[in-house]
Coordinates of C-alpha atoms in Angstrom, one line a residue:
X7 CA 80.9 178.5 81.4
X8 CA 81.0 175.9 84.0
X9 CA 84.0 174.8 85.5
X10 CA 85.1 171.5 87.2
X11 CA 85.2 171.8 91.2
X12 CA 88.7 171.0 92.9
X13 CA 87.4 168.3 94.7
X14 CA 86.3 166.5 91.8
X15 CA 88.3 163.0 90.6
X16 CA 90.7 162.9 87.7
X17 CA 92.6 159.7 86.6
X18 CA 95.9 160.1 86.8
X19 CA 96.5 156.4 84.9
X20 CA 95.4 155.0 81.8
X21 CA 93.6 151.4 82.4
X22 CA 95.7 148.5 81.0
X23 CA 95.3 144.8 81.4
X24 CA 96.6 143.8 84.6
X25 CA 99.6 141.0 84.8
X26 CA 100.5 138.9 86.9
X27 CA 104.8 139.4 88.3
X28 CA 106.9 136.1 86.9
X29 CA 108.0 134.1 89.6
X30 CA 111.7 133.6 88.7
X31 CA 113.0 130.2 88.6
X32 CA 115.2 129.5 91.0
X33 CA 117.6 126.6 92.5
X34 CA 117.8 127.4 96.1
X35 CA 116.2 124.7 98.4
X36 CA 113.1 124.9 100.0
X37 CA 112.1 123.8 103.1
X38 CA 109.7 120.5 103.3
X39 CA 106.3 120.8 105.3
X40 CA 107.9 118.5 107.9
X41 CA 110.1 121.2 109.4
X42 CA 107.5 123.7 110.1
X43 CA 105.1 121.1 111.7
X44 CA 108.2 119.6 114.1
X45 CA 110.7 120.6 116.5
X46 CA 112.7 117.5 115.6
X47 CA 114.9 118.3 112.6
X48 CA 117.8 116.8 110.2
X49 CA 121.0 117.3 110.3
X50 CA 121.2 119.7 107.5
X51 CA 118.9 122.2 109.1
X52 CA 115.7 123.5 107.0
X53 CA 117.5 122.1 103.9
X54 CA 115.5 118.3 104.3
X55 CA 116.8 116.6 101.5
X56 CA 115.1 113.8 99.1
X57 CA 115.5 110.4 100.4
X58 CA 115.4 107.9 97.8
X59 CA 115.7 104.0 98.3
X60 CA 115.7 102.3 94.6
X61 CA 115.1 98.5 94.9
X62 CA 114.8 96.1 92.1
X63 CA 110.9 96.3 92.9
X64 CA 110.3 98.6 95.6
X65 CA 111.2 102.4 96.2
X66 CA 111.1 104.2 99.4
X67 CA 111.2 107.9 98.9
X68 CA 110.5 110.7 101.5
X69 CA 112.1 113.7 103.2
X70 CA 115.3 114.1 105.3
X71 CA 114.1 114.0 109.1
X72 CA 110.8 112.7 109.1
X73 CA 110.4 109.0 111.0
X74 CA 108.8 107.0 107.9
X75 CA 108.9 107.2 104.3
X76 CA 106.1 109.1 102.4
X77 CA 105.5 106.3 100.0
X78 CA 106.8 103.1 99.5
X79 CA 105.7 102.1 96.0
X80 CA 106.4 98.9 93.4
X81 CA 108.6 100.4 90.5
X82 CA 107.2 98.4 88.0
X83 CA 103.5 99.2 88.9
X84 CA 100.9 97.6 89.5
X85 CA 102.3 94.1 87.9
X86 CA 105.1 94.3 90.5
X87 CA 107.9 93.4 87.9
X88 CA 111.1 93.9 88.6
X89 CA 113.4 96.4 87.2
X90 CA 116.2 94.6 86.6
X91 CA 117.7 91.6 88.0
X92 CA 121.2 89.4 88.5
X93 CA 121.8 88.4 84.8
X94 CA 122.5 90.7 82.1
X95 CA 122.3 90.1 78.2
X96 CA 125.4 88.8 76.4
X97 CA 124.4 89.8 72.7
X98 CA 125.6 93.8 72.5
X99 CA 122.7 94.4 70.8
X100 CA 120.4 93.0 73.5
X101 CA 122.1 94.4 76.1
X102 CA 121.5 97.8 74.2
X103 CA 118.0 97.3 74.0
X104 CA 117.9 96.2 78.2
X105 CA 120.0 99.7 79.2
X106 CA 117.3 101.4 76.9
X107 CA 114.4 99.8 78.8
X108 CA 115.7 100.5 82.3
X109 CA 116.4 103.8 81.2
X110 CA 113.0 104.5 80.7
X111 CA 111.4 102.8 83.3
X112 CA 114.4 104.4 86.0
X113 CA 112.8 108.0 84.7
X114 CA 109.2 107.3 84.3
X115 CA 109.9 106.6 88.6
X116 CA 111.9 109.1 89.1
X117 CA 109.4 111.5 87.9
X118 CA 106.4 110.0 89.3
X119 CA 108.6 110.2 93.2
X120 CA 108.9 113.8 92.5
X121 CA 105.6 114.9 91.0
X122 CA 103.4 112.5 92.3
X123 CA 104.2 110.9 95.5
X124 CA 106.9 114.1 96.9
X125 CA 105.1 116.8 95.3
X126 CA 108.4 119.0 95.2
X127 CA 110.5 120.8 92.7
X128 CA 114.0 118.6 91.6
X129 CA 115.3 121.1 90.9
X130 CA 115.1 122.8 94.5
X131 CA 116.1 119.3 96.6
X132 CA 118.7 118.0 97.1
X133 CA 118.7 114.0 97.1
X134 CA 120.3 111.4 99.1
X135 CA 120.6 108.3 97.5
X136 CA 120.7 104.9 99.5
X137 CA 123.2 102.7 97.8
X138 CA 122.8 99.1 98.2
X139 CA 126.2 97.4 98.6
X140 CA 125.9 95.0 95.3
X141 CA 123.7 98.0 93.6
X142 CA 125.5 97.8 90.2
X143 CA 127.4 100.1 88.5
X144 CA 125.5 100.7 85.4
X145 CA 122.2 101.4 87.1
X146 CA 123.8 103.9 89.7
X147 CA 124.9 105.6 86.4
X148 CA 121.7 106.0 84.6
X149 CA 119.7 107.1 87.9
X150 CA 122.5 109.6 88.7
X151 CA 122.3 110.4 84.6
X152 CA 118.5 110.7 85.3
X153 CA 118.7 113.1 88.3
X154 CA 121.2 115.5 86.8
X155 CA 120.1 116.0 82.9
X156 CA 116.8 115.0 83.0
X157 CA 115.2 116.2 86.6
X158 CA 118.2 118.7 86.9
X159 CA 118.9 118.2 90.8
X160 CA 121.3 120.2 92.7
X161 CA 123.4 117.2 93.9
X162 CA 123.5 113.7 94.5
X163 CA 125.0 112.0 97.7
X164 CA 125.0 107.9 97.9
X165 CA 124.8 106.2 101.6
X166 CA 125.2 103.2 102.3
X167 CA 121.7 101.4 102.9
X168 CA 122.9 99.0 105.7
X169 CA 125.1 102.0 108.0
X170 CA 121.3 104.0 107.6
X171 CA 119.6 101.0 108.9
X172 CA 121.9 100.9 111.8
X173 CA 121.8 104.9 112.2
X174 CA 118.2 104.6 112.7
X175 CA 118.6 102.3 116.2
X176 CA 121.0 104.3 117.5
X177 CA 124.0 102.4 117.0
X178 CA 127.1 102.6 114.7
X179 CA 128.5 99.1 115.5
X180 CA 126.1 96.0 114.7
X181 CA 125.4 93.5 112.2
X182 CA 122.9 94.3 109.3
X183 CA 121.1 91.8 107.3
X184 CA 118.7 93.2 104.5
X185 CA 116.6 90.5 103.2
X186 CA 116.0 91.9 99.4
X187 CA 113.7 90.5 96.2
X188 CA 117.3 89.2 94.5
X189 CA 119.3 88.4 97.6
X190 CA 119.6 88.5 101.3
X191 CA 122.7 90.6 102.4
X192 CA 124.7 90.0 105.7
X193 CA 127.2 93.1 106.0
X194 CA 129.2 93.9 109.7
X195 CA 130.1 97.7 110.5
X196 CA 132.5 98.7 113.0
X197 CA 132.5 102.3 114.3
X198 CA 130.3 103.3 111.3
X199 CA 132.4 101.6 108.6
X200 CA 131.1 99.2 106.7
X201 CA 133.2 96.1 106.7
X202 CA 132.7 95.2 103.1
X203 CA 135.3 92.4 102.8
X204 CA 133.6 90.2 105.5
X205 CA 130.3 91.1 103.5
X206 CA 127.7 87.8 102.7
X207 CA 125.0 87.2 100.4
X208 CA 122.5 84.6 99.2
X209 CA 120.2 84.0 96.8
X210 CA 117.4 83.1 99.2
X211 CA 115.7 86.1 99.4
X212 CA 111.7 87.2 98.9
X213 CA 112.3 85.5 94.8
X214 CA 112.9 82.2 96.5
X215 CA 110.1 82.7 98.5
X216 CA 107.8 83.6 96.3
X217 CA 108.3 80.8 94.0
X218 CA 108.2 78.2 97.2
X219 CA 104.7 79.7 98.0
X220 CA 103.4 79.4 94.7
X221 CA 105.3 75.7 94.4
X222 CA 103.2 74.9 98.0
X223 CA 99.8 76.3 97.2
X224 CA 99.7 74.9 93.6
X225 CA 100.3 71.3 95.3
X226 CA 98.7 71.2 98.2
X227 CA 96.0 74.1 98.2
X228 CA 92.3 74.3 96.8
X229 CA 90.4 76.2 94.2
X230 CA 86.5 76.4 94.6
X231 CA 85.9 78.0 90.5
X232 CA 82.8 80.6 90.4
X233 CA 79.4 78.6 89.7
X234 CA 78.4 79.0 85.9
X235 CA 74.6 80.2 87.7
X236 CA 73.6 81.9 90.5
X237 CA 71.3 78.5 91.4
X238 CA 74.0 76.3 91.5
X239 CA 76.3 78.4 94.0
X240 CA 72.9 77.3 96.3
X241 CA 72.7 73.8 95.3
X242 CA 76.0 72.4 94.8
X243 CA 78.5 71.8 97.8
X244 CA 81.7 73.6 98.2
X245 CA 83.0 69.9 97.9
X246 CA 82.0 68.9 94.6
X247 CA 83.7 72.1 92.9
X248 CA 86.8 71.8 94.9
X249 CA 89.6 71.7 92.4
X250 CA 93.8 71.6 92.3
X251 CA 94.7 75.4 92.1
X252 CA 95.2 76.6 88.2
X253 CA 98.8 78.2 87.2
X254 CA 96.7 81.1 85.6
X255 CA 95.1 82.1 89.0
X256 CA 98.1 82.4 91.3
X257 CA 99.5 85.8 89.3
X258 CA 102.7 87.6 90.7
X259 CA 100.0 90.1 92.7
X260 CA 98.2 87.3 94.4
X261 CA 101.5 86.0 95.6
X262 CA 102.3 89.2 96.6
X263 CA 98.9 89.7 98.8
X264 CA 99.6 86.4 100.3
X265 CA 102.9 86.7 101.1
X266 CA 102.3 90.7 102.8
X267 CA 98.8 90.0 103.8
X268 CA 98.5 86.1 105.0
X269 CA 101.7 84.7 105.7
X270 CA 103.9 84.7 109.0
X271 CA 106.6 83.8 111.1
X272 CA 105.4 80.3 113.7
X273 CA 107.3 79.4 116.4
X274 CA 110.7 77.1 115.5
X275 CA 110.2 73.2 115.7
X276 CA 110.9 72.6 119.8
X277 CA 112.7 68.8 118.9
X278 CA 115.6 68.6 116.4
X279 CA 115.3 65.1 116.6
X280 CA 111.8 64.5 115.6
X281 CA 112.7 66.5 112.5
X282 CA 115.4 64.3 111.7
X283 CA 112.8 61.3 111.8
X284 CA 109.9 63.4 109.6
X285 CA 112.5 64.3 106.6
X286 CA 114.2 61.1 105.9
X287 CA 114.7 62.8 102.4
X288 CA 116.9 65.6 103.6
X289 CA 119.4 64.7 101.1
X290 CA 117.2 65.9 98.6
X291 CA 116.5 69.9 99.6
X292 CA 119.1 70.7 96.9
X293 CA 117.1 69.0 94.4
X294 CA 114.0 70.7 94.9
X295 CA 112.5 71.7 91.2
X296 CA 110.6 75.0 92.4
X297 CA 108.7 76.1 89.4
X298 CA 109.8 80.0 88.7
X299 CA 107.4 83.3 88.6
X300 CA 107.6 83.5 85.1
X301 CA 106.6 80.1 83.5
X302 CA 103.7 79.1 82.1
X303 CA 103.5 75.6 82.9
X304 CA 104.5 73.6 86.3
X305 CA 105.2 70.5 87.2
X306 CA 103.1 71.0 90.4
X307 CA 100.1 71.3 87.7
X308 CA 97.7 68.9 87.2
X309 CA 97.9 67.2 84.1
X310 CA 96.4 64.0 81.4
X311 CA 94.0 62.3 83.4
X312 CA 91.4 64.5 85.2
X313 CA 90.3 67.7 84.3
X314 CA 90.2 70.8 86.3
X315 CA 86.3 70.1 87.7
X316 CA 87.6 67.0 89.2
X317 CA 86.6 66.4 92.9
X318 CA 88.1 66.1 96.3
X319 CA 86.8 63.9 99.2
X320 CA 86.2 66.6 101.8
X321 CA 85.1 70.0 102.4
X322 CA 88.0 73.2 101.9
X323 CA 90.3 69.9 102.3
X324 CA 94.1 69.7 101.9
X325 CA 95.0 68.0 98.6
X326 CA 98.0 66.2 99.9
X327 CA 98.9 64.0 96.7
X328 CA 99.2 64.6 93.8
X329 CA 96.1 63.7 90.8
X330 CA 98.5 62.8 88.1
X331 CA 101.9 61.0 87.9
X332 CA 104.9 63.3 87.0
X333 CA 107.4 61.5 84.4
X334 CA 110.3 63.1 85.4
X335 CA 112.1 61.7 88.9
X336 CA 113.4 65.1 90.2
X337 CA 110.7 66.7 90.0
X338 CA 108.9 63.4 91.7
X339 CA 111.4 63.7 94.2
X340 CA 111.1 67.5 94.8
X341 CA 107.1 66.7 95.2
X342 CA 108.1 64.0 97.7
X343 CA 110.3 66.3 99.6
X344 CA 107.5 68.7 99.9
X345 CA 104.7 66.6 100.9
X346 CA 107.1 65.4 104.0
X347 CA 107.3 69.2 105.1
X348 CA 103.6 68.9 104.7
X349 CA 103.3 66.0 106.9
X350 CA 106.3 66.9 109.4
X351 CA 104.1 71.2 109.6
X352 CA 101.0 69.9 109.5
X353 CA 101.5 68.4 113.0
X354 CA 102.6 71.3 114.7
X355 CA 100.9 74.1 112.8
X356 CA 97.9 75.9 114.5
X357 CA 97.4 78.3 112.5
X358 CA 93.9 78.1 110.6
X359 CA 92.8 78.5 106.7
X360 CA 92.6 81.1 104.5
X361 CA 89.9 81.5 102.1
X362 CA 90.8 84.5 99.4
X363 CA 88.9 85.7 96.6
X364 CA 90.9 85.3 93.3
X365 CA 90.0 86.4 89.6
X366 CA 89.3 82.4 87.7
X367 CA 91.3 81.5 84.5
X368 CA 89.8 83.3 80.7
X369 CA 88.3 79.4 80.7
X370 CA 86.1 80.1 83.6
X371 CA 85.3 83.6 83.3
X372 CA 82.0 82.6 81.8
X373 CA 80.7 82.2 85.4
X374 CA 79.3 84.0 87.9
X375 CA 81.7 86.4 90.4
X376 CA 85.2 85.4 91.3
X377 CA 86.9 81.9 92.3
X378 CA 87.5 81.7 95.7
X379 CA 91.0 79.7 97.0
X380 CA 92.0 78.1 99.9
X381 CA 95.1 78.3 101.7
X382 CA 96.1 76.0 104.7
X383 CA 97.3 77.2 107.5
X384 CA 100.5 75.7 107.9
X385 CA 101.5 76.9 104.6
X386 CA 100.8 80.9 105.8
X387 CA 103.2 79.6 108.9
X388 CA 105.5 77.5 107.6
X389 CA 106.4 79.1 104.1
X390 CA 109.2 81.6 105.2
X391 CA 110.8 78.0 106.5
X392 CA 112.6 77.8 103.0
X393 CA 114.8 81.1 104.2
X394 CA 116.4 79.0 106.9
X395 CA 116.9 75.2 104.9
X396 CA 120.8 75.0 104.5
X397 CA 122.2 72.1 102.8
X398 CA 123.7 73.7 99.4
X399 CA 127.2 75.5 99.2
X400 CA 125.9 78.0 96.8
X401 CA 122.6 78.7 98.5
X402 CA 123.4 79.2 101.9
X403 CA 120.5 80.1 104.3
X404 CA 120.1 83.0 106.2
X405 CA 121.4 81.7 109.2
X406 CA 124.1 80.0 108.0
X407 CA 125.2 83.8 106.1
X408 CA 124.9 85.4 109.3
X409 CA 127.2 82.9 111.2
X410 CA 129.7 82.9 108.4
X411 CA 130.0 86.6 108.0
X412 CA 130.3 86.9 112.1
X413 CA 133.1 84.6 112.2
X414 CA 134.7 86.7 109.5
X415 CA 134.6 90.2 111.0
X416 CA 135.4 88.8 114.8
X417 CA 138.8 87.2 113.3
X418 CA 140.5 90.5 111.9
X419 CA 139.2 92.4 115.5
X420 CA 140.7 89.6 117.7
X421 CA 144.1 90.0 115.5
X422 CA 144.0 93.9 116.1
X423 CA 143.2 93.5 120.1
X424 CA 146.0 90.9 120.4
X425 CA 148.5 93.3 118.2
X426 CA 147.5 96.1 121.2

């Protein structure tokens, strides 16, 4: 009989499948990427928490520590919409239905900063929250309702959004003004405390804006529409397809891409006097009808007699008056009082035009390519203009919110100096 040698082999284990070791879930925090690729750190050590700054339209989310946000992003996608605004339904049931909507939409973004833009775990970060002074009280509820039972973070700690701003220069006494969608904000802080009785608001803010912009371009700017062939883009002049601008083309994105992309700041008017003499109708900046983001029909729009291939006289020219008569007198007069800030810009402006490719109207879509609209330059420099035009007791401008809420905060530090 043969026998086995000693040195021969002999499994000692039976083969089984092999498995993989379950990672336990846990809810310590993690360190982010940032502190491992820096020697400049936060203040809470390798614990960076989740940043998150919830506007109306636009978040800024990133980590604790790190110099810029990781994404800045519109919360009501690609539409820009915004989340929720000043008013509020009055029916119960309807203001049911809203709260059920921004629920929604508040997690749908919530989720997509975590998974999609932060890449992290919730449940391993905590989150600072930056609290806008007016931020109501019902949204802060549902986000912080959000972040707890839904996304199941650790803990939740609100800052104040204007002491951050102020934190970021190095300073912890200043003036902070945050120029929002819904509002422009003037708040003071002394010694790091925000000084919210001498706080200041408006309502011209990047809203206002937006529908001055659109009010400007759809009166004085000029639509070329795509050529119905490719032959005629050849043969007919720029100047005999020059149109007013349609309502339909000038979408809540365009005027975003202008507004980010084409407009600026010009240099202020040197004389005070010689705009005294161009706006004899100063009277009338409160009466300005300034047709809003979401109507369907303007004013500003041509109307009745000529149609929408009507012609102007010159090339990529500025249509300075207006094609059809408008019935009603304040809107006439709002028109008026635009076309002399046309008249007073246009002098000083040297900024050039803008040419911007634009999807045309479902009526023109039949053509070839995209419609092609022209901005003049003195509406890219003198748009923002409508931020500083005082004149109404309800709608201070931004200077004049400034002013008022430095006279408030000097008067009770005066009284506490002299009481020394």
């Amino acid at each position: 009989m043969s026998t086995l040698s000693s040195s021969s082999r002999v499994r000692t284990t039976v083969p089984t499948t092999p498995t993989a070791s379950r990672v336990a879930s846990t809810h310590a925090t993690q360190a982010s990427p940032h502190y491992s690729t820096t020697r400049r750190h936060s203040l809470y050590g390798v614990e960076d928490r989740v940043i998150i700054d919830p506007g109306s339209r636009i978040w800024k989310v990133g980590f604790s520590g790190e110099g810029r946000p990781r994404e800045v992003l519109y919360a009501g996608g690609k539409s820009g919409t915004a989340l929720w605004g000043l008013e509020r339904a009055v029916n119960p049931a309807d203001r049911a239905e809203e709260n059920k909507l921004l629920s929604i939409n508040l997690e749908r973004c919530l989720r997509s900063v975590f998974h999609d833009s932060l890449l992290t775990d919730p449940k391993a970060r905590k989150v600072i929250l930056v609290e806008h002074p007016l931020l109501p009280l019902y949204i802060k509820d549902v986000i912080a309702q959000i972040l707890f039972d839904n996304l199941q973070v650790p803990s939740i700690s609100f800052a104040s959004s204007h002491l951050l701003s102020l934190f970021t220069v190095g300073r912890i006494t200043g003036l902070v003004i945050d120029c929002g969608h819904l509002e422009s904000v003037a708040l003071p802080i002394f010694a790091a405390r925000p000084m919210f009785p001498q706080l200041r608001t408006t309502p011209l803010a990047g809203a206002r804006l937006s529908s001055h912009l659109r009010a400007l371009i759809l009166l004085f700017g000029t639509y070329l529409p795509p050529p119905t062939t490719l032959s005629a883009s050849a043969n007919i002049p720029a100047s005999s397809r020059a149109t007013r601008v349609p309502q339909e083309v000038l979408t809540d994105a365009v005027i975003e891409e202008i507004k980010t992309r084409c407009c600026f700041v010009g240099e202020a008017l040197g004389m005070a006097d010689e705009r005294r003499e161009a706006t004899p109708l100063g009277d009338l900046s409160s009466d300005i009808d300034i047709p809003p983001s979401d109507t369907t029909e303007s004013d500003f729009s041509f109307a009745g007699g000529e149609s929408a291939s009507s012609q102007v006289d010159s090339d990529f020219s500025i249509v300075s008056t207006p094609r059809a008569p408008i019935s009603d007198d304040r809107s006439h007069s709002g028109e008026n009082y635009l076309e002399v800030l046309a008249a007073m810009y246009k002098r000083t402006s040297t900024a050039t035009d803008l040419t911007m490719r634009v999807v045309p109207p479902v009526s023109q879509q039949t053509g070839t390519g995209h419609g092609t609209l022209v901005i003049p330059g003195w509406i890219r420099e003198r748009s923002a203009e409508v931020l500083f035009e005082g004149g109404d007791v309800d709608e201070s401008s931004v200077a004049e919110t400034i002013l008022d809420s430095l006279l408030k905060a000097i008067s009770p530090l005066l009284f506490a100096l002299w009481s020394l």
